[in-house]
Amino acid sequence: MQKATALAHPNLAFLKYWGKRDSKLNIPLNNSISMNLGGVYTQTTVEFDNALAEDEVLVVGQGAEAKFDRRVSKHLDRIRSLAQVSTRARVKTQNSFPAGTGFASSASGFAALTLAAAAALNLNLDERQLSILARQGSGSACRSIPDGFVEWIAGETSEDSFARQLATPDHWDIVDVAVAVSQEQKKVSSSEGHELALNSPFWDVRAGLLPSKYERMRHAILERNLVTFGQELETEAMMMHSIMMTSAHHDNTSWYSGIYYWLPDTLELIMAVQTWRADGLEVYFTLDAGPTVHLICLESNKSMVAEAVRRLATQHDRLNWVITENHPAPGARLVDG
Amino acid sequence: MQKATALAHPNLAFLKYWGKRDSKLNIPLNNSISMNLGGVYTQTTVEFDNALAEDEVLVVGQGAEAKFDRRVSKHLDRIRSLAQVSTRARVKTQNSFPAGTGFASSASGFAALTLAAAAALNLNLDERQLSILARQGSGSACRSIPDGFVEWIAGETSEDSFARQLATPDHWDIVDVAVAVSQEQKKVSSSEGHELALNSPFWDVRAGLLPSKYERMRHAILERNLVTFGQELETEAMMMHSIMMTSAHHDNTSWYSGIYYWLPDTLELIMAVQTWRADGLEVYFTLDAGPTVHLICLESNKSMVAEAVRRLATQHDRLNWVITENHPAPGARLVDG
């Protein structure tokens, strides 16, 4: 077998990955927790071909990260090295979601790429090994390997920094109603943000709080306790964005008091969530390193939440908001090409 | 003399007052630094009259804080007690600025009230004594007593918690271009906010950083170093709002992940400042416990900053933004009634 196709979902971090112990190997400073997002995916076909002098990367449609194709070849080298081959490959990758819908395709992209390439080269890797490999392509990609609710054990070396299942997709019927409020590329990349995180005066406090927060959130998921989970989720998002907004830094031309990933509409939604909850609708938010707001609620409240968002969008004339509904999904898997 | 009229300006905190050592006496947890705002003021006349059975408080026009009149009577009691009289008073107070222009009238209101009442009762109080008295009416009012640039020494007891001049109004020709983006009352009062501040996981870090930040900002003002001052100013504002946004709390009906004093337009302006600065316009922002954005620049850049704000307002169709320009101003003073 020299050809395989894999599918993987982006994942949403409930407990965030922000700050690295090792920038080259993508070893994080803390454990994180996530959910695979069922509404969106990347599908990737890898075909090794001795006739090729160079890797060929074809990105179909939109939605690929900047420099994705260059990173693909580097990642294939890792997998070729494991398989002890030097054959170049033809890679075709396609996201189900266009650019600007608020999902980072690097996690799903590198998870699918890892699985497809490993299968095409007949490497017999278990889930842990696949996640370690995916992590080296893009840190959070390791969390898109296992099914459902996932925890990434930070570890200290490449071999013990891996993702594993915390609960199956059908363990808990929560939904992520994702509201993408902008189609623009963010100004500070996540890679830069990971490094600037240490500039925040609050960094050490966050680092100290995360181990107990991890335990509480983990148990809240296992016990399906939405109140505890939701409160941990929201305070975690605000804690991370406080770190970002206090990560003062210079670039070549100017000084910035922090990294501002929010847009005004992000804040509009954060405030709306507080109001909706006070009005009795059980919904909590989280945010990644971008302006998209992820609204977490029970499946039974999904329609009310989506409707509340649509009302808000109409009221403020926001025609560009893109709403996606995501149920907990399986991890990376092989599919027909 | 039984009647006197005083005028005082609101002040803008560069280093913030957020968190109290003593809630009743308004003794803060940290030193703060401010500037009196020349574009706005409160004028208050106090007339003690033996014929009165109760204090009478007349608020002319809009702009008074909630419960202002009830707090006035309590404050007059403090001053009566010093003068050892029990005569009731007629108080007439008027703000030059309407409600919703983004200035808290409690500082200017209690500074003017303190000076007018003390003068009407022929109390011979020096600036320090006046500031201690004003502080008990409303904490930040003590900073509206001295002229120009002011520092409030936190102290530990009522007698050693007072404001004093750091520099005269003409020491430095900086300007506050204040942009009020909303006319609505904020949902969480500053009094509540002061208490909730301790809920933030970042509180202790902030408390530990403030003494050195105070020294740096103080020296930047004395040396008229706008770059250092501006950077300290912006990181201070973001540090305080990070404290606020991570002050999770319950009220009677709901749970909130933090106190959200910003509005979407606040963020629009914060982001615009980063862009303007990158484009070469030297301007920095600060924020109080509300959505108003204060843009600090040199007098020579004032017109460009105001013009940039107006362009932004036009671009986003923000007809409700109110722009006020404030130069450093004298402190509370007696005027003709």
Tab-separated table of N, CA, C and O in Angstrom, chain A residues 33-34 46 64 87 103 122-123 170 227 316:
chain	number	residue	atom	x	y	z
A	33	ILE	N	-7.367	19.877	27.569
A	33	ILE	CA	-8.545	19.026	27.367
A	33	ILE	C	-9.327	19.577	26.188
A	33	ILE	O	-9.470	20.797	26.055
A	34	SER	N	-9.846	18.688	25.345
A	34	SER	CA	-10.548	19.160	24.149
A	34	SER	C	-11.666	18.219	23.744
A	34	SER	O	-11.850	17.148	24.324
A	46	VAL	N	-2.668	10.774	0.892
A	46	VAL	CA	-1.213	10.774	0.690
A	46	VAL	C	-0.861	9.579	-0.192
A	46	VAL	O	-1.259	8.451	0.101
A	64	ALA	N	-6.720	26.555	4.248
A	64	ALA	CA	-5.444	26.053	4.759
A	64	ALA	C	-4.714	27.152	5.522
A	64	ALA	O	-4.865	28.327	5.235
A	87	THR	N	10.952	7.987	-0.301
A	87	THR	CA	10.002	8.244	-1.385
A	87	THR	C	9.216	9.537	-1.147
A	87	THR	O	8.760	9.785	-0.044
A	103	PHE	N	-12.264	28.004	12.336
A	103	PHE	CA	-11.619	26.769	12.760
A	103	PHE	C	-10.189	26.740	12.228
A	103	PHE	O	-9.960	27.007	11.060
A	122	ASN	N	2.470	1.765	5.546
A	122	ASN	CA	2.273	0.532	6.316
A	122	ASN	C	2.961	0.547	7.677
A	122	ASN	O	3.397	-0.497	8.180
A	123	LEU	N	3.059	1.725	8.254
A	123	LEU	CA	3.613	1.816	9.605
A	123	LEU	C	2.556	1.326	10.588
A	123	LEU	O	1.396	1.720	10.516
A	170	ASP	N	-20.098	9.672	22.497
A	170	ASP	CA	-21.485	9.612	22.975
A	170	ASP	C	-21.600	9.665	24.499
A	170	ASP	O	-22.685	9.497	25.052
A	227	VAL	N	-22.727	22.631	35.031
A	227	VAL	CA	-22.496	23.870	35.775
A	227	VAL	C	-21.010	24.016	36.117
A	227	VAL	O	-20.379	25.037	35.814
A	316	HIS	N	-28.089	43.426	15.219
A	316	HIS	CA	-26.918	44.265	14.959
A	316	HIS	C	-26.492	44.226	13.493
A	316	HIS	O	-25.407	44.678	13.149
